[in-house]
Coordinates of C-alpha atoms in Angstrom, one line a residue:
X228 CA -5.1 2.1 -31.9
X229 CA -1.7 0.5 -32.1
X230 CA 0.9 2.6 -33.8
X231 CA 3.2 1.0 -36.6
X232 CA 6.5 1.1 -36.6
X233 CA 8.5 1.0 -39.4
X234 CA 12.2 -0.9 -38.1
X235 CA 15.0 0.5 -38.5
X236 CA 17.8 -1.5 -41.1
X237 CA 20.0 -2.5 -37.8
X238 CA 16.3 -4.6 -36.5
X239 CA 16.6 -8.5 -36.7
X240 CA 13.1 -8.6 -35.8
X241 CA 11.1 -9.6 -38.6
X242 CA 7.7 -7.6 -37.7
X243 CA 7.6 -3.9 -37.3
X244 CA 7.6 -2.0 -33.9
X245 CA 4.5 -1.0 -32.2
X246 CA 3.2 2.0 -29.2
X247 CA -0.5 1.1 -27.6
X248 CA -0.9 3.5 -24.2
X249 CA -2.0 1.9 -21.8
X250 CA -4.0 2.9 -18.0
X251 CA -1.4 2.2 -14.9
X252 CA -2.3 -1.7 -13.7
X253 CA -2.4 -3.6 -17.2
X254 CA -1.0 -6.9 -17.1
X255 CA 2.1 -6.9 -19.7
X256 CA 3.9 -10.2 -20.4
X257 CA 7.5 -10.4 -21.3
X258 CA 6.1 -11.8 -24.7
X259 CA 3.2 -12.7 -25.6
X260 CA 0.1 -10.7 -27.4
X261 CA 0.3 -7.1 -26.9
X262 CA -3.1 -6.5 -24.2
X263 CA -6.1 -5.5 -26.8
X264 CA -7.7 -1.9 -26.8
X265 CA -4.1 0.2 -27.0
X266 CA -4.9 4.0 -27.6
X267 CA -3.0 5.8 -29.5
X268 CA -2.8 9.0 -26.3
X269 CA -2.7 9.7 -22.5
X270 CA -5.8 10.6 -20.7
X271 CA -5.8 10.8 -16.8
X272 CA -8.7 12.6 -14.9
X273 CA -6.7 13.3 -11.0
X274 CA -7.1 15.5 -8.1
X275 CA -5.1 17.7 -6.8
X276 CA -1.7 16.4 -5.1
X277 CA -2.5 13.5 -7.3
X278 CA 0.1 11.3 -9.1
X279 CA -1.0 9.0 -11.6
X280 CA 0.3 7.1 -14.2
X281 CA 0.0 5.5 -17.4
X282 CA 1.7 3.0 -19.4
X283 CA 3.1 2.8 -23.2
X284 CA 4.2 -0.2 -24.6
X285 CA 7.1 -0.4 -27.2
X286 CA 6.8 -4.0 -29.2
X287 CA 9.1 -5.4 -31.7
X288 CA 12.0 -3.3 -30.8
X289 CA 15.8 -2.3 -30.1
X290 CA 16.2 0.3 -28.7
X291 CA 13.7 2.8 -27.6
X292 CA 13.4 6.2 -26.4
X293 CA 11.8 9.0 -25.4
X294 CA 12.2 12.8 -27.3
X295 CA 11.2 15.2 -26.4
X296 CA 8.5 15.4 -23.4
X297 CA 6.1 18.0 -21.6
X298 CA 3.3 18.8 -20.1
X299 CA 1.8 22.1 -19.0
X300 CA 2.9 23.3 -15.7
X301 CA 2.5 23.3 -12.8
X302 CA 2.1 19.6 -13.5
X303 CA 5.1 18.0 -14.1
X304 CA 5.8 15.0 -16.3
X305 CA 8.5 12.1 -15.4
X306 CA 9.0 9.0 -16.8
X307 CA 10.2 5.6 -15.9
X308 CA 11.7 2.1 -17.8
X309 CA 10.5 -0.9 -16.2
X310 CA 13.4 -3.3 -15.7
X311 CA 11.9 -6.7 -15.9
X312 CA 12.9 -9.0 -12.4
X313 CA 12.0 -12.8 -12.4
X314 CA 9.4 -14.2 -10.2
X315 CA 8.9 -17.6 -9.8
X316 CA 11.3 -18.1 -12.6
X317 CA 8.5 -16.4 -15.4
X318 CA 9.7 -12.3 -16.1
X319 CA 8.0 -9.7 -14.8
X320 CA 8.8 -5.6 -16.1
X321 CA 8.4 -4.8 -11.9
X322 CA 11.1 -2.6 -11.1
X323 CA 10.6 1.0 -12.7
X324 CA 13.6 2.8 -13.2
X325 CA 14.1 6.9 -13.6
X326 CA 14.3 7.5 -16.5
X327 CA 15.5 10.5 -18.4
X328 CA 14.1 8.6 -21.7
X329 CA 17.7 8.0 -23.5
X330 CA 18.0 5.7 -26.0
X331 CA 18.7 2.0 -24.4
X332 CA 18.1 -2.1 -25.3
X333 CA 14.8 -3.7 -24.8
X334 CA 14.9 -5.9 -22.5
X335 CA 12.5 -8.2 -24.2
X336 CA 10.3 -8.3 -26.5
X337 CA 7.8 -6.3 -25.2
X338 CA 8.9 -2.6 -23.4
X339 CA 6.3 -1.0 -20.8
X340 CA 7.6 2.6 -20.9
X341 CA 5.5 4.3 -17.5
X342 CA 4.8 7.7 -17.9
X343 CA 4.0 9.8 -14.1
X344 CA 1.8 12.7 -13.9
X345 CA 2.0 14.7 -10.5
X346 CA -0.5 17.2 -10.3
X347 CA 1.2 19.8 -7.3
X348 CA -0.8 21.5 -4.2
X349 CA -2.4 23.9 -5.4
X350 CA -2.8 23.4 -9.0
X351 CA -6.2 25.4 -10.7
X352 CA -8.3 22.7 -11.8
X353 CA -9.0 22.8 -16.0
X354 CA -7.4 20.6 -18.6
X355 CA -3.8 20.8 -19.2
X356 CA -2.3 18.6 -22.1
X357 CA 1.7 17.6 -23.0
X358 CA 3.2 15.8 -25.6
X359 CA 6.1 13.8 -26.5
X360 CA 8.0 11.3 -28.5
X361 CA 9.3 7.6 -28.4
X362 CA 11.4 6.6 -30.5
X363 CA 11.8 3.3 -31.3
X364 CA 14.3 2.0 -33.8
X365 CA 15.0 5.3 -35.5
X366 CA 10.8 5.4 -36.3
X367 CA 9.1 8.3 -33.9
X368 CA 5.6 8.2 -33.2
X369 CA 4.0 11.6 -31.2
X370 CA 2.0 10.6 -29.1
X371 CA -0.2 13.3 -27.0
X372 CA -1.8 13.7 -23.8
X373 CA -4.8 15.5 -21.9
X374 CA -5.2 15.5 -18.1
X375 CA -8.2 16.8 -16.2
X376 CA -8.1 18.0 -12.7
X377 CA -10.7 18.0 -11.1
X378 CA -11.4 20.2 -8.2
X379 CA -10.5 17.7 -5.2
X380 CA -7.7 17.8 -3.3
X381 CA -6.0 14.9 -1.2
X382 CA -4.7 15.5 1.5
X383 CA -1.0 15.6 2.3
X384 CA 0.9 12.9 3.1
X385 CA 1.1 13.7 6.7
X386 CA -3.3 14.5 7.7
X387 CA -4.3 12.6 9.2
X388 CA -8.0 14.3 8.3
X389 CA -9.4 12.6 4.9
X390 CA -6.6 10.4 4.8
X391 CA -6.4 6.9 4.8
X392 CA -3.8 5.5 7.1
X393 CA -1.4 3.2 7.2
X394 CA 0.9 0.4 8.5
X395 CA 3.2 -0.7 6.5
X396 CA 6.9 -3.9 7.5
X397 CA 9.8 -1.7 6.3
X398 CA 13.5 -2.0 6.9
X399 CA 16.0 0.7 6.5
X400 CA 18.1 -1.4 8.5
X401 CA 17.6 -4.3 5.7
X402 CA 17.6 -1.6 2.1
X403 CA 20.8 0.5 3.1
X404 CA 22.7 -3.3 3.7
X405 CA 21.6 -4.4 0.4
X406 CA 22.7 -1.3 -1.7
X407 CA 26.4 -1.1 -0.1
X408 CA 26.5 -4.6 -1.0
X409 CA 25.0 -4.4 -4.5
X410 CA 26.6 -0.7 -5.3
X411 CA 29.4 -0.8 -2.6
X412 CA 28.9 2.5 -0.7
X413 CA 28.4 2.8 2.8
X414 CA 25.0 2.0 4.1
X415 CA 24.7 5.4 5.9
X416 CA 25.3 6.8 2.6
X417 CA 20.8 4.6 1.1
X418 CA 19.6 6.1 4.2
X419 CA 18.4 10.5 3.0
X420 CA 16.0 10.7 1.5
X421 CA 14.2 7.1 1.6
X422 CA 12.2 7.2 4.3
X423 CA 10.2 10.7 2.3
X424 CA 10.7 8.0 -0.4
X425 CA 8.5 5.9 1.7
X426 CA 6.5 8.9 2.1
X427 CA 5.3 10.0 -0.9
X428 CA 3.8 7.2 -1.4
X429 CA 1.6 7.8 1.1
X430 CA 2.7 5.0 3.6
X431 CA 4.0 4.9 7.1
X432 CA 6.5 2.6 8.2
X433 CA 6.0 0.0 10.9
X434 CA 9.6 0.7 11.4
X435 CA 11.8 3.4 12.4
X436 CA 15.0 1.5 11.4
X437 CA 18.6 2.9 13.0
X438 CA 16.1 5.6 15.0
X439 CA 14.5 2.7 17.4
X440 CA 15.4 4.1 20.9
X441 CA 17.7 1.5 22.3
X442 CA 17.5 3.0 25.7
X443 CA 15.1 2.4 28.7
X444 CA 15.3 5.9 28.2
X445 CA 13.6 6.6 25.6
X446 CA 16.1 9.1 22.7
X447 CA 19.8 8.9 23.4
X448 CA 22.9 10.6 21.2
X449 CA 25.3 9.4 19.8
X450 CA 29.0 10.9 17.2
X451 CA 28.3 7.1 15.9
X452 CA 25.7 7.9 13.4
X453 CA 24.4 4.2 13.3
X454 CA 23.5 4.7 17.5
X455 CA 22.4 8.4 17.3
X456 CA 18.3 7.7 18.2
X457 CA 17.8 11.4 18.1
X458 CA 18.9 13.0 14.7
X459 CA 17.8 9.2 12.8
X460 CA 14.4 9.4 13.6
X461 CA 13.8 13.1 13.2
X462 CA 15.3 12.7 10.0
X463 CA 13.2 9.3 9.6
X464 CA 10.1 11.4 10.6
X465 CA 11.1 15.0 9.6
X466 CA 9.7 18.0 11.2
X467 CA 6.8 18.9 10.5
X468 CA 6.3 15.1 10.7
X469 CA 6.0 13.8 7.0
X470 CA 3.5 10.9 7.6
X471 CA -0.4 10.5 9.3
X472 CA 0.2 7.5 11.1
X473 CA 2.6 7.0 13.1
X474 CA 4.8 4.0 14.8
X475 CA 5.3 4.1 18.4
X476 CA 9.0 2.1 18.6
X477 CA 7.9 -0.8 20.7
X478 CA 8.2 -4.1 19.5
X479 CA 5.4 -7.1 19.3
X480 CA 5.4 -11.1 20.1
X481 CA 6.7 -11.5 16.3
X482 CA 10.1 -9.4 17.5
X483 CA 12.9 -11.4 19.2
X484 CA 13.8 -10.4 22.1
X485 CA 17.1 -9.0 21.1
X486 CA 15.8 -6.9 19.0
X487 CA 13.1 -5.4 21.6
X488 CA 12.8 -1.8 20.3
X489 CA 13.5 0.1 23.9
X490 CA 14.5 -3.2 25.8
X491 CA 10.5 -3.3 26.3
X492 CA 9.2 -6.8 26.2
X493 CA 5.5 -7.3 24.2
X494 CA 5.0 -9.6 27.1
X495 CA 5.5 -7.1 30.1
X496 CA 3.4 -3.7 29.3
X497 CA 3.9 -2.6 33.0
X498 CA 6.9 -2.4 32.4
X499 CA 6.3 0.4 30.1
X500 CA 5.3 4.1 31.5
X501 CA 8.2 6.3 31.8
X502 CA 9.3 4.6 27.9
X503 CA 6.3 5.9 26.5
X504 CA 6.1 9.5 28.5
X505 CA 9.3 10.0 27.7
X506 CA 8.8 9.2 23.3
X507 CA 5.7 10.9 24.3
X508 CA 7.5 13.9 25.0
X509 CA 10.2 14.0 22.5
X510 CA 7.2 13.7 19.9
X511 CA 5.9 16.6 21.4
X512 CA 9.1 18.0 20.7
X513 CA 10.2 18.1 17.5
X514 CA 5.8 18.3 15.7
X515 CA 5.2 14.9 15.7
X516 CA 1.9 16.2 17.8
X517 CA -0.6 16.1 14.8
X518 CA -0.1 12.6 13.0
X519 CA -2.3 9.5 14.5
X520 CA 0.2 7.5 17.1
X521 CA -0.2 3.4 16.7
X522 CA 0.7 0.5 18.8
X523 CA 1.1 -2.4 17.8
X524 CA 2.1 -4.9 20.1
X525 CA 1.0 -8.3 19.2
X526 CA -0.1 -9.3 15.6
X527 CA -2.9 -12.5 16.0
X528 CA -2.2 -13.1 18.9
X529 CA -5.4 -15.6 19.7
X530 CA -7.4 -15.8 22.5
X531 CA -4.8 -16.7 25.3
X532 CA -2.7 -13.2 24.7
X533 CA -6.3 -10.7 24.8
X534 CA -5.5 -9.8 29.1
X535 CA -1.4 -9.2 27.5
X536 CA -3.5 -7.1 24.7
X537 CA -6.0 -5.4 27.4
X538 CA -2.5 -4.5 29.4
X539 CA -1.1 -3.4 26.7
X540 CA -3.5 -0.7 26.5
X541 CA -4.6 0.7 29.8
X542 CA -0.7 1.0 29.4
X543 CA -0.8 2.7 26.7
X544 CA -3.6 4.8 26.9
X545 CA -2.4 6.3 30.2
X546 CA 1.7 6.9 29.6
X547 CA 1.5 8.0 25.8
X548 CA -1.6 11.1 25.7
X549 CA -4.0 10.3 22.8
X550 CA -1.9 7.0 21.5
X551 CA -4.3 4.6 20.2
X552 CA -3.1 0.3 20.4
X553 CA -4.2 -1.7 17.6
X554 CA -4.5 -5.4 17.1
X555 CA -4.4 -8.1 14.1
X556 CA -7.1 -9.9 14.1
X557 CA -11.4 -10.0 15.1
X558 CA -14.1 -9.3 17.0
X559 CA -15.5 -11.9 19.3
X560 CA -17.6 -11.9 22.7
X561 CA -14.7 -13.9 23.1
X562 CA -13.2 -11.0 23.4
X563 CA -15.6 -8.3 23.4
X564 CA -13.3 -6.8 26.8
X565 CA -11.8 -5.3 24.5
X566 CA -14.2 -3.3 22.4
X567 CA -16.5 -2.6 25.6
X568 CA -15.9 0.9 25.4
X569 CA -13.4 0.3 28.3
X570 CA -10.1 2.8 28.8
X571 CA -8.2 -0.3 28.4
X572 CA -10.0 -1.2 24.6
X573 CA -8.2 -2.3 22.0
X574 CA -8.5 1.7 19.2
X575 CA -8.3 -0.8 16.0
X576 CA -8.9 -4.6 14.5
X577 CA -7.1 -5.3 11.5
X578 CA -9.4 -7.9 10.1
X579 CA -7.3 -10.2 7.3
X580 CA -9.2 -9.2 4.3
X581 CA -10.7 -13.0 3.6
X582 CA -12.1 -13.1 6.2
X583 CA -14.3 -10.2 7.0
X584 CA -17.6 -11.4 6.1
X585 CA -18.4 -14.4 7.6
X586 CA -17.8 -18.0 5.7
X587 CA -19.5 -21.0 4.1
X588 CA -22.9 -22.8 5.7
X589 CA -24.3 -26.4 5.9
X590 CA -27.1 -26.6 3.5
X591 CA -28.6 -28.0 6.9
X592 CA -28.2 -25.0 8.8
X593 CA -29.0 -23.4 5.5
X594 CA -32.7 -24.7 4.9
X595 CA -33.5 -23.7 9.3
X596 CA -32.9 -20.4 8.1
X597 CA -29.4 -20.0 9.3
X598 CA -26.1 -18.3 7.4
X599 CA -22.4 -17.4 8.2
X600 CA -21.8 -15.3 4.9
X601 CA -21.1 -12.5 7.2
X602 CA -21.4 -13.3 10.9
X603 CA -18.5 -12.0 10.5
X604 CA -19.7 -8.2 9.4
X605 CA -22.0 -9.1 12.0
X606 CA -19.4 -8.1 14.7
X607 CA -16.8 -5.5 13.3
X608 CA -20.6 -4.0 12.8
X609 CA -21.0 -3.8 16.6
X610 CA -17.2 -2.8 17.5
X611 CA -17.3 0.0 14.4
X612 CA -20.5 1.1 17.1
X613 CA -18.9 1.4 20.0
X614 CA -16.5 3.7 17.8
X615 CA -13.5 1.2 16.8
X616 CA -12.1 1.6 14.1
X617 CA -11.8 -1.3 11.4
X618 CA -8.5 -1.3 9.2
X619 CA -7.2 -5.0 7.4
X620 CA -4.4 -6.8 6.1
X621 CA -3.4 -9.2 3.8
X622 CA -0.3 -11.5 3.2
X623 CA 0.3 -14.5 0.4
X624 CA -2.5 -13.5 -1.4
X625 CA -3.0 -16.9 -4.1
X626 CA -3.8 -19.1 -0.6
X627 CA -6.4 -16.3 -0.1
X628 CA -8.0 -15.4 -3.3
X629 CA -8.2 -11.8 -2.7
X630 CA -6.7 -9.0 -4.2
X631 CA -3.3 -8.6 -3.2
X632 CA 0.9 -7.4 -3.6
X633 CA 2.2 -11.0 -5.0
X634 CA 4.4 -10.1 -8.4
X635 CA 2.6 -12.8 -10.1
X636 CA -0.8 -11.7 -9.4
X637 CA -2.7 -9.1 -12.0
X638 CA -1.2 -6.2 -12.0
X639 CA -4.3 -3.6 -11.0
X640 CA -4.2 -6.2 -7.7
X641 CA -3.0 -4.2 -5.0
X642 CA -6.1 -0.8 -6.6
X643 CA -8.3 -3.4 -6.4
X644 CA -7.2 -4.5 -3.0
X645 CA -7.4 -0.6 -1.5
X646 CA -10.2 0.0 -3.6
X647 CA -12.2 -2.7 -1.9
X648 CA -11.4 -1.2 1.5
X649 CA -13.1 2.0 0.2
X650 CA -16.8 -0.1 -0.7
X651 CA -16.5 -1.7 2.9
X652 CA -16.0 1.7 4.6
X653 CA -12.1 -0.2 6.0
X654 CA -10.4 2.9 7.0
X655 CA -6.1 1.7 7.8
X656 CA -4.1 -0.7 6.1
X657 CA -1.1 -2.8 7.6
X658 CA 0.5 -5.3 5.3
X659 CA 3.0 -7.2 7.8
X660 CA 5.0 -9.2 4.5
X661 CA 7.5 -6.7 4.4
X662 CA 8.1 -4.0 1.3
X663 CA 12.7 -4.2 1.7
X664 CA 12.6 -8.0 2.9
X665 CA 15.5 -9.2 0.6
X666 CA 16.9 -12.9 0.2
X667 CA 20.2 -13.5 -0.4
X668 CA 21.5 -12.3 -4.0
X669 CA 19.9 -9.1 -6.3
X670 CA 16.3 -8.4 -6.0
X671 CA 16.3 -7.0 -9.3
X672 CA 17.5 -9.7 -10.9
X673 CA 15.4 -12.7 -9.0
X674 CA 12.9 -11.5 -6.6
X675 CA 11.2 -15.1 -5.8
X676 CA 10.5 -15.0 -2.2
X677 CA 6.1 -15.4 -1.3
X678 CA 6.0 -14.6 -4.9
X679 CA 7.4 -10.8 -5.1
X680 CA 5.8 -9.1 -2.4
X681 CA 8.2 -9.0 0.5
X682 CA 9.7 -6.9 -1.9
X683 CA 8.2 -3.7 -2.7
X684 CA 11.2 -1.4 -2.8
X685 CA 14.5 -2.9 -5.1
X686 CA 17.4 -0.6 -4.3
X687 CA 19.0 1.6 -5.8
X688 CA 22.5 3.1 -6.7
X689 CA 20.4 7.0 -6.8
X690 CA 17.9 6.4 -5.1
X691 CA 14.6 3.6 -4.1
X692 CA 12.9 2.4 -6.1
X693 CA 9.3 2.2 -6.7
X694 CA 7.6 -1.4 -8.0
X695 CA 5.2 -1.1 -10.7
X696 CA 2.8 -2.3 -7.2
X697 CA 4.1 0.2 -5.8
X698 CA 2.0 2.3 -7.8
X699 CA -0.8 0.9 -8.0
X700 CA -0.7 0.7 -4.6
X701 CA -1.1 4.6 -4.6
X702 CA -2.8 5.0 -6.7
X703 CA -5.5 2.8 -5.0
X704 CA -4.7 5.1 -2.0
X705 CA -5.5 7.7 -4.5
X706 CA -8.8 6.1 -4.8
X707 CA -9.6 5.1 -1.4
X708 CA -8.9 9.1 -0.6
X709 CA -11.6 10.7 -3.4
X710 CA -13.6 7.7 -2.8
X711 CA -13.8 9.0 0.8
X712 CA -14.7 13.0 -0.1
X713 CA -17.7 11.1 -2.3
X714 CA -19.3 8.7 0.6
X715 CA -19.1 12.5 3.1
X716 CA -20.7 14.0 0.2
X717 CA -23.4 11.5 -0.7
X718 CA -23.2 8.8 0.8
X719 CA -22.6 4.5 1.1
X720 CA -24.7 4.2 -1.8
X721 CA -23.3 6.4 -4.4
X722 CA -20.4 4.6 -3.3
X723 CA -21.5 0.8 -3.9
X724 CA -22.6 2.1 -6.9
X725 CA -19.0 3.7 -8.6
X726 CA -17.3 0.4 -7.5
X727 CA -20.2 -2.5 -8.7
X728 CA -18.5 -2.4 -11.5
X729 CA -15.2 -4.2 -9.9
X730 CA -17.1 -6.1 -7.1
X731 CA -19.8 -8.3 -7.2
X732 CA -23.0 -5.6 -5.3
X733 CA -26.3 -5.2 -4.6
X734 CA -27.8 -2.1 -3.8
X735 CA -26.8 -2.4 0.2
X736 CA -23.2 -3.8 -0.2
X737 CA -21.4 -7.1 -1.5
X738 CA -22.9 -9.7 -3.7
X739 CA -20.9 -13.1 -1.7
X740 CA -19.0 -16.1 -3.0
X741 CA -18.1 -19.2 -1.3
X742 CA -18.7 -22.9 -1.6
X743 CA -22.2 -23.4 -0.5
X744 CA -24.3 -21.6 1.4
X745 CA -23.6 -18.1 -0.6
X746 CA -25.9 -16.3 -3.7
X747 CA -22.1 -17.2 -5.8
X748 CA -20.5 -19.9 -5.8
X749 CA -16.7 -19.3 -5.8
X750 CA -14.4 -22.0 -5.0
X751 CA -13.1 -20.7 -1.8
X752 CA -14.7 -22.2 2.3
X753 CA -15.1 -18.1 3.7
X754 CA -17.3 -15.3 1.8
X755 CA -16.3 -12.7 -0.5
X756 CA -17.2 -10.6 -3.5
X757 CA -16.4 -11.3 -7.1
X758 CA -13.9 -9.0 -7.5
X759 CA -12.8 -7.8 -10.7
X760 CA -8.5 -9.5 -12.4
X761 CA -9.0 -9.6 -16.1
X762 CA -7.4 -7.1 -18.4
X763 CA -10.6 -5.0 -18.6
X764 CA -10.1 -4.6 -14.9
X765 CA -7.8 -1.4 -15.6
X766 CA -10.2 0.6 -17.9
X767 CA -12.6 0.3 -15.4
X768 CA -11.4 1.8 -12.2
X769 CA -9.6 4.3 -15.1
X770 CA -13.3 5.2 -15.6
X771 CA -14.5 4.6 -11.9
X772 CA -11.9 7.3 -10.3
X773 CA -13.0 10.0 -13.0
X774 CA -16.9 9.0 -12.5
X775 CA -15.6 9.6 -8.1
X776 CA -13.7 13.0 -9.7
X777 CA -16.9 13.8 -11.0
X778 CA -19.0 13.0 -8.0
X779 CA -17.0 14.1 -4.9
X780 CA -16.6 17.8 -7.1
X781 CA -20.9 18.3 -7.2

């Protein structure tokens, strides 16, 4: 139901303002029609330790505020004002500005306001309620909140067991320099809390920034803060650690030689051992040995560099006890020597989402009973049987026609991407596009690079600002962790049933589409399930979470 509001006397708009409640992940335009089927109250099913969101759309008002926001303890309620950013010339409500609810002007006809509810660890399961008043051009409208906390507890953000592991490109230097330039502050003043903010979204960084060792001897101290590798690393990782997965500081082939961490070249792993031993000892001393340490020494290496990857794995496993080596690529017959069970194996294969299953099949081969739609998946499953983890990644999703993280995609896409990982039992996500890779100018005004996919965290004057995509991504990670409980309790069939509303499925797995030779005809040469990315998707996801929590708690 839409709540109609009488416009104030100063209103210049001819229509009365309205308020509607929508699930997180709903796509809003600046001035188009409001999405269909708004609610008049907020209803959230949540796990213990979870953070969930809903969106209020105020349409047709000039001024808006939220009065008396309250929720039953120990639940916590926060407010965010969705600031519009230009992405490829389109206004997108992507930057979620922390807000106390005080009156401010709306930016466009459609003004989204975000409500964020946290169920802290230790919250008893049960039903909780809350209320708030939306003031739009002087007319106050009550909105009630109803939260059902299930008897399902998410893993802590630094807990490996039960967590979706992550490795996201993140540059503290880029963040600090941009924030300093925008707000006229010292770069080091922007760093406190930056890594803990990142960790709160259940993400782990592929870069320790100012904490990356400069010397081959490992971590060093200095009175100059930007050279104090010991102090900066402790501040970034926390004591005890705040990340489930932790990047072992070795550069990969995408780094320029002048920036190699510790002066160690990814092409010369035989020179790494003493450095790795020093880093390992430092990590043990500071309580980080319980994390999942991973080395990302080659990005999409290709056949010519797989022998280098083999050397990297051999040295890393020997010189950094408990380490894991990951590589972006897919297991093939040609690189079988990297997943045959030896000490020089890759531990984690990070497969591009769009290349996870296979590809189209020529009609002549189809007539002979040959199909390529699952040819990659067969090798992936073989690597799994050799005890290798399978992670996934995506980039510039528009060119791959799979859900991704661009600001121009449906707002539900980041969550659907992670839900797909849950569907396939994928255990980690890598994101190489960057989360703080800013171009020239103010990203809060224009965020055009790769349709916004290089910026998931905006620079703020008083701390980092989350994008709407970052919020939706965290919800997807929570989905994965809830679904993981379902998988262990009730099996893969129960997971497929839960997610059948989001993906084309059969009783045994994904029902795939491609240009020719797949059960479903789509416009991509590779095979992938049809996935939900329309106006109904946010409600489908919300219903799925409620069902998953019920199944996980039974």
